[in-house]
Coordinates of C-alpha atoms (C1' of nucleotides) and ligand atoms in Angstrom, one line a residue:
Chain K
M1 CA 83.9 67.4 111.1
E2 CA 86.4 69.8 109.7
Q3 CA 89.8 68.8 108.7
Q4 CA 91.4 71.5 110.9
F5 CA 89.9 69.8 113.9
N6 CA 91.3 66.4 113.0
I7 CA 94.8 67.8 112.3
L8 CA 94.9 69.6 115.6
K9 CA 93.5 66.6 117.5
K10 CA 95.9 64.2 115.9
N11 CA 98.8 66.4 117.0
G12 CA 97.6 66.7 120.6
L13 CA 96.9 70.4 120.3
S14 CA 94.1 72.3 122.0
I15 CA 91.4 73.4 119.6
T16 CA 91.4 77.1 119.5
E17 CA 89.9 79.7 117.1
G18 CA 93.3 81.0 116.1
R19 CA 94.8 77.6 115.3
K20 CA 91.7 76.6 113.4
K21 CA 91.7 79.8 111.3
I22 CA 95.4 79.7 110.5
L23 CA 95.2 76.0 109.6
E24 CA 92.2 76.8 107.4
L25 CA 94.3 79.5 105.6
F26 CA 97.0 76.9 104.8
L27 CA 94.5 74.3 103.7
D28 CA 92.9 76.8 101.3
A29 CA 96.1 78.5 100.2
E30 CA 97.4 77.9 96.7
G31 CA 101.0 78.4 97.8
A32 CA 103.1 79.1 100.8
L33 CA 102.3 81.9 103.3
A34 CA 104.5 84.3 105.2
H35 CA 103.7 85.6 108.6
A36 CA 102.6 88.9 107.0
D37 CA 100.2 87.0 104.7
I38 CA 98.5 85.4 107.6
E39 CA 98.1 88.7 109.4
K40 CA 96.5 90.1 106.3
H41 CA 94.1 87.2 105.7
T42 CA 93.0 87.2 109.3
D43 CA 92.3 90.9 109.4
A44 CA 94.4 91.1 112.6
A45 CA 91.8 89.1 114.5
F46 CA 94.7 87.5 116.4
D47 CA 97.6 89.1 118.0
R48 CA 100.8 89.1 116.1
V49 CA 102.5 87.2 118.9
T50 CA 99.8 84.5 118.7
V51 CA 100.5 84.1 115.0
Y52 CA 104.2 83.7 115.7
R53 CA 103.6 81.1 118.4
T54 CA 101.1 79.2 116.3
L55 CA 103.5 79.0 113.3
Q56 CA 106.2 77.8 115.7
T57 CA 104.0 75.2 117.2
F58 CA 102.8 73.9 113.8
V59 CA 106.4 73.6 112.6
E60 CA 107.4 71.7 115.7
K61 CA 104.5 69.3 115.3
G62 CA 105.3 68.7 111.6
I63 CA 102.0 70.3 110.4
I64 CA 103.8 73.0 108.3
H65 CA 107.3 73.3 107.0
Q66 CA 109.5 76.3 106.3
I67 CA 110.9 77.4 103.0
P68 CA 114.1 79.3 102.8
T69 CA 114.1 82.6 101.0
T70 CA 116.5 85.3 100.3
D71 CA 114.3 88.2 101.4
N72 CA 113.9 88.2 105.2
A73 CA 110.5 86.5 105.1
I74 CA 110.3 82.8 106.0
L75 CA 107.6 81.1 104.0
Y76 CA 105.5 78.3 105.5
A77 CA 103.5 75.6 103.7
L78 CA 101.5 72.6 104.7
C79 CA 103.3 69.3 105.1
K80 CA 101.7 66.8 102.8
D81 CA 104.2 64.1 103.5
R82 CA 104.5 62.0 106.6
C83 CA 106.0 64.6 108.8
E84 CA 106.0 64.1 112.5
E85 CA 106.9 66.0 115.7
G86 CA 110.5 67.1 115.4
H87 CA 111.1 65.2 112.2
H88 CA 110.2 66.6 108.8
H89 CA 110.2 64.8 105.5
D90 CA 109.6 67.7 103.1
E91 CA 112.2 66.9 100.6
H92 CA 110.4 68.3 97.7
V93 CA 111.3 71.2 95.4
H94 CA 109.8 74.7 95.9
F95 CA 109.0 76.9 93.0
I96 CA 108.8 80.7 93.4
C97 CA 107.2 82.6 90.5
D98 CA 109.0 85.8 89.5
N99 CA 105.8 87.1 88.1
C100 CA 102.9 86.4 90.5
N101 CA 105.3 85.9 93.4
K102 CA 103.5 82.7 94.6
T103 CA 105.5 80.0 96.1
I104 CA 104.4 76.5 95.3
C105 CA 105.3 73.1 96.8
L106 CA 106.1 70.7 94.0
D107 CA 105.3 67.7 96.1
D108 CA 106.1 65.3 93.4
V109 CA 109.5 66.7 92.6
T110 CA 112.0 65.3 95.0
V111 CA 115.2 67.1 95.8
P112 CA 117.9 65.2 94.0
D113 CA 120.9 63.8 95.9
V114 CA 124.2 65.5 95.1
K115 CA 127.7 64.1 95.5
L116 CA 129.4 66.2 98.1
P117 CA 133.1 66.6 98.6
K118 CA 134.8 64.1 100.9
G119 CA 134.0 64.7 104.6
F120 CA 130.7 66.5 104.2
Q121 CA 127.8 64.6 105.7
P122 CA 124.4 65.7 104.4
L123 CA 121.4 65.6 106.7
Q124 CA 118.7 67.7 105.0
S125 CA 118.5 69.4 101.6
A126 CA 116.3 72.2 100.3
M127 CA 115.9 73.3 96.7
V128 CA 114.2 76.4 95.6
V129 CA 113.6 77.1 91.9
K130 CA 112.7 80.6 90.6
G131 CA 111.0 81.2 87.3
I132 CA 107.6 81.5 85.7
C133 CA 104.8 79.3 87.0
D134 CA 102.3 77.4 84.9
D135 CA 99.5 80.0 85.6
C136 CA 101.7 82.9 84.5
R137 CA 102.7 82.0 81.0
Chain V
M1 CA 147.7 96.5 93.9
E2 CA 145.1 94.9 96.1
Q3 CA 142.5 92.5 94.7
Q4 CA 139.7 94.6 96.3
F5 CA 140.8 97.6 94.3
N6 CA 140.6 95.6 91.0
I7 CA 137.2 94.2 91.7
L8 CA 135.8 97.5 92.6
K9 CA 137.4 99.2 89.5
K10 CA 136.2 96.4 87.2
N11 CA 132.7 97.0 88.3
G12 CA 132.8 100.7 87.9
L13 CA 132.5 101.4 91.7
S14 CA 134.1 104.3 93.5
I15 CA 136.9 103.1 95.7
T16 CA 136.0 103.8 99.3
E17 CA 137.3 102.6 102.7
G18 CA 134.0 100.8 103.5
R19 CA 133.8 98.9 100.2
K20 CA 137.5 97.9 100.3
K21 CA 137.1 96.6 103.9
I22 CA 133.9 94.7 103.3
L23 CA 135.3 93.1 100.2
E24 CA 138.4 92.2 102.1
L25 CA 136.3 90.4 104.7
F26 CA 134.6 88.4 101.9
L27 CA 138.0 87.5 100.3
D28 CA 139.3 86.3 103.6
A29 CA 136.2 84.6 104.9
E30 CA 136.0 80.8 105.0
G31 CA 132.3 80.8 104.5
A32 CA 129.4 83.1 103.9
L33 CA 128.7 86.2 105.9
A34 CA 125.5 87.7 107.2
H35 CA 125.1 91.4 107.7
A36 CA 125.7 91.0 111.5
D37 CA 129.0 89.2 110.9
I38 CA 130.2 92.1 108.9
E39 CA 129.3 94.6 111.6
K40 CA 131.1 92.5 114.1
H41 CA 134.3 92.1 112.0
T42 CA 134.4 95.8 111.1
D43 CA 134.0 96.9 114.7
A44 CA 131.2 99.2 113.7
A45 CA 133.6 101.4 111.9
F46 CA 131.0 101.9 109.3
D47 CA 127.4 102.9 109.7
R48 CA 124.9 100.0 109.6
V49 CA 123.2 101.7 106.7
T50 CA 126.4 101.8 104.7
V51 CA 126.8 98.1 105.2
Y52 CA 123.3 97.5 103.9
R53 CA 123.9 99.6 100.9
T54 CA 127.3 98.1 100.2
L55 CA 125.9 94.6 100.3
Q56 CA 123.1 95.7 98.0
T57 CA 125.5 97.2 95.5
F58 CA 127.7 94.2 95.5
V59 CA 124.8 91.9 94.8
E60 CA 123.6 94.1 92.0
K61 CA 127.1 94.2 90.4
G62 CA 127.5 90.4 90.7
I63 CA 130.3 90.6 93.2
I64 CA 128.6 88.6 95.9
H65 CA 125.5 86.4 95.9
Q66 CA 122.8 85.7 98.4
I67 CA 122.1 82.4 100.0
P68 CA 118.5 81.6 101.1
T69 CA 118.0 80.5 104.7
T70 CA 115.2 79.6 106.9
D71 CA 116.0 82.0 109.8
N72 CA 115.7 85.5 108.5
A73 CA 119.3 86.1 108.0
I74 CA 120.4 86.4 104.4
L75 CA 123.9 85.1 103.9
Y76 CA 126.2 86.6 101.3
A77 CA 129.3 85.0 99.7
L78 CA 131.7 86.0 97.0
C79 CA 130.8 85.1 93.5
K80 CA 133.5 82.9 92.0
D81 CA 131.8 82.3 88.7
R82 CA 131.3 84.6 85.9
C83 CA 128.6 86.7 87.5
E84 CA 127.8 90.1 85.9
E85 CA 125.7 93.1 86.7
G86 CA 122.2 91.9 87.1
H87 CA 123.0 88.4 86.0
H88 CA 124.2 85.8 88.5
H89 CA 125.6 82.4 87.7
D90 CA 126.0 80.9 91.2
E91 CA 124.5 77.6 90.5
H92 CA 126.5 75.8 93.1
V93 CA 125.3 74.0 96.2
H94 CA 125.6 75.6 99.6
F95 CA 126.4 73.7 102.7
I96 CA 125.4 74.8 106.2
C97 CA 127.1 73.0 109.1
D98 CA 124.7 72.2 111.9
N99 CA 127.7 72.1 114.3
C100 CA 130.0 75.1 113.6
N101 CA 127.2 76.9 111.8
K102 CA 129.5 77.9 108.9
T103 CA 128.0 78.2 105.4
I104 CA 130.3 77.0 102.7
C105 CA 130.0 77.5 98.9
L106 CA 130.6 74.2 97.2
D107 CA 131.8 75.8 94.1
D108 CA 132.4 72.5 92.4
V109 CA 129.0 71.0 93.1
T110 CA 126.5 72.2 90.6
V111 CA 122.9 72.4 91.4
P112 CA 121.4 69.5 89.5
D113 CA 118.5 70.1 87.0
V114 CA 115.1 68.8 88.0
K115 CA 112.2 67.9 85.8
L116 CA 109.5 70.3 86.7
P117 CA 105.8 69.7 86.0
K118 CA 104.4 70.9 82.7
G119 CA 104.2 74.7 82.4
F120 CA 106.9 75.6 85.0
Q121 CA 109.8 77.5 83.4
P122 CA 112.9 77.5 85.6
L123 CA 115.2 80.5 85.5
Q124 CA 117.4 80.1 88.6
S125 CA 117.9 77.3 91.2
A126 CA 119.3 77.3 94.6
M127 CA 120.2 74.3 96.8
V128 CA 121.1 74.4 100.4
V129 CA 122.3 71.2 102.2
K130 CA 122.5 71.1 105.9
G131 CA 124.6 68.6 107.8
I132 CA 128.1 68.2 109.3
C133 CA 131.0 69.8 107.5
D134 CA 134.4 68.3 106.9
D135 CA 136.1 70.2 109.7
C136 CA 133.5 69.1 112.2
R137 CA 133.6 65.4 112.1
Chain X
dA1 C1' 77.5 69.9 134.6
dT2 C1' 81.2 71.7 137.2
dA3 C1' 85.6 72.9 139.2
dA4 C1' 90.4 72.5 139.0
dA5 C1' 94.3 72.0 136.1
dA6 C1' 96.5 72.8 131.9
dC7 C1' 97.2 75.4 128.3
dT8 C1' 96.7 79.5 125.2
dT9 C1' 96.1 84.3 124.4
dG10 C1' 96.8 89.3 124.4
dC11 C1' 99.2 93.0 126.1
dA12 C1' 103.1 95.7 127.1
dA13 C1' 107.6 96.2 126.8
dC14 C1' 111.7 95.3 124.5
dA15 C1' 115.2 93.9 120.9
dA16 C1' 116.9 93.2 116.5
dT17 C1' 116.7 94.1 111.7
dA18 C1' 115.8 97.0 107.7
dG19 C1' 114.7 101.2 104.7
dT20 C1' 114.5 106.5 103.6
dG21 C1' 115.6 111.5 103.1
dC22 C1' 119.0 114.6 103.3
dA23 C1' 123.1 117.3 104.4
dA24 C1' 128.1 116.6 104.9
dA25 C1' 132.0 114.2 103.4
dT26 C1' 134.5 111.8 100.0
dT27 C1' 135.9 110.3 95.5
dC28 C1' 136.2 111.0 90.7
dT29 C1' 136.9 113.8 86.5
dA30 C1' 138.8 117.1 84.0
Chain S
dT1 C1' 142.8 121.6 92.2
dA2 C1' 137.9 122.9 91.5
dG3 C1' 133.4 121.3 90.3
dA4 C1' 130.5 117.3 89.5
dA5 C1' 129.2 113.0 91.0
dT6 C1' 128.9 109.7 94.3
dT7 C1' 128.9 107.9 98.9
dT8 C1' 128.4 108.3 103.8
dG9 C1' 126.4 109.0 108.4
dC10 C1' 122.7 110.6 111.0
dA11 C1' 118.1 110.9 112.5
dC12 C1' 113.9 109.0 112.0
dT13 C1' 110.7 105.5 110.7
dA14 C1' 109.1 100.8 109.8
dT15 C1' 109.1 95.9 110.1
dT16 C1' 110.0 91.7 112.3
dG17 C1' 110.7 88.8 116.2
dT18 C1' 110.9 87.7 121.5
dT19 C1' 109.6 87.5 126.5
dG20 C1' 107.0 87.7 131.0
dC21 C1' 102.9 87.6 132.9
dA22 C1' 97.9 88.1 134.0
dA23 C1' 93.5 87.1 132.0
dG24 C1' 91.0 84.0 129.2
dT25 C1' 89.9 79.5 127.1
dT26 C1' 90.1 74.6 126.7
dT27 C1' 90.7 70.2 128.6
dT28 C1' 90.2 66.7 132.2
dA29 C1' 88.5 64.6 136.0
dT30 C1' 85.0 64.5 139.1
Ligands
LIG201 MN1 106.8 72.5 100.5
LIG202 MN1 127.9 80.4 97.0
LIG203 ZN1 103.1 82.8 88.7
LIG204 ZN1 131.2 72.6 110.7

DNA sequence: ATAAAACTTGCAACAATAGTGCAAATTCTA
DNA sequence: TAGAATTTGCACTATTGTTGCAAGTTTTAT
């Protein structure tokens, strides 16, 4: 039985073609995907709106997480940690390659704690490192 | 002589109403500004396109820097470090308040180095912390 | 296996955000 | 103050994201 099926089942989601396909893309992807990537890779088999809604649902369920960027294109990647509905634990560093433009989850590199000024209460941290990835040098 | 004038002059930019006004907004702002904030605060005195181009120019010159977010709204804030044309040094942590929604440059909190897996060459790091700011608790 | 209930999808319409070419206006230089 | 250089606004286009709703699909309970 495919992994996609299990993930959807476990999260109480109906099994649909769109969800299976998009999940498959993430499972096969080397790096993170933007909405536009998904549309490309599915050959527009699914409506744009369906893709938006699927991504939204997956984020809510803790199946994928978002990666902040500086270029008006949210990136999404599979959660490999113990993320749950409404509660993510993706405190790993993300690496964006300036050359091949891939975004990679460094699952083993934890976002370090920083000492904040008095009065600031941290709840979630994200760290994005840009540079040259291991494939590109 | 106003600060705006000096900054523009130093960067070899023509002194125009729009640039002075937008720079003034950044100088007065408590936190970071998005494109939409600037339009609001200028009462649409300048064309939307002019605002885009001004922000772009300021980023290129190292006058402001971008802050990555997860909601398709790039934030911009004044560079307080020694940023130069094409070469930024804004290696400070950014704090986004979940309550008042302000984004604050923590200029004194440096983004910590992390040990990356073999082969990854870091060039620039960004760190965004979400939580409750000092004003809001 | 089947029907009803629950949920998901696609469509159409809309809204917000962003980029480009070009003529007119402004700023700079001399 | 004129001419050169730069910047601006406008019109148009493109991309990205949202919503309501009817039709289609999946699930659940018989
Ligand atoms: Mn990740
Ligand atoms: Mn900053
Ligand atoms: Zn690379
Ligand atoms: Zn706050």
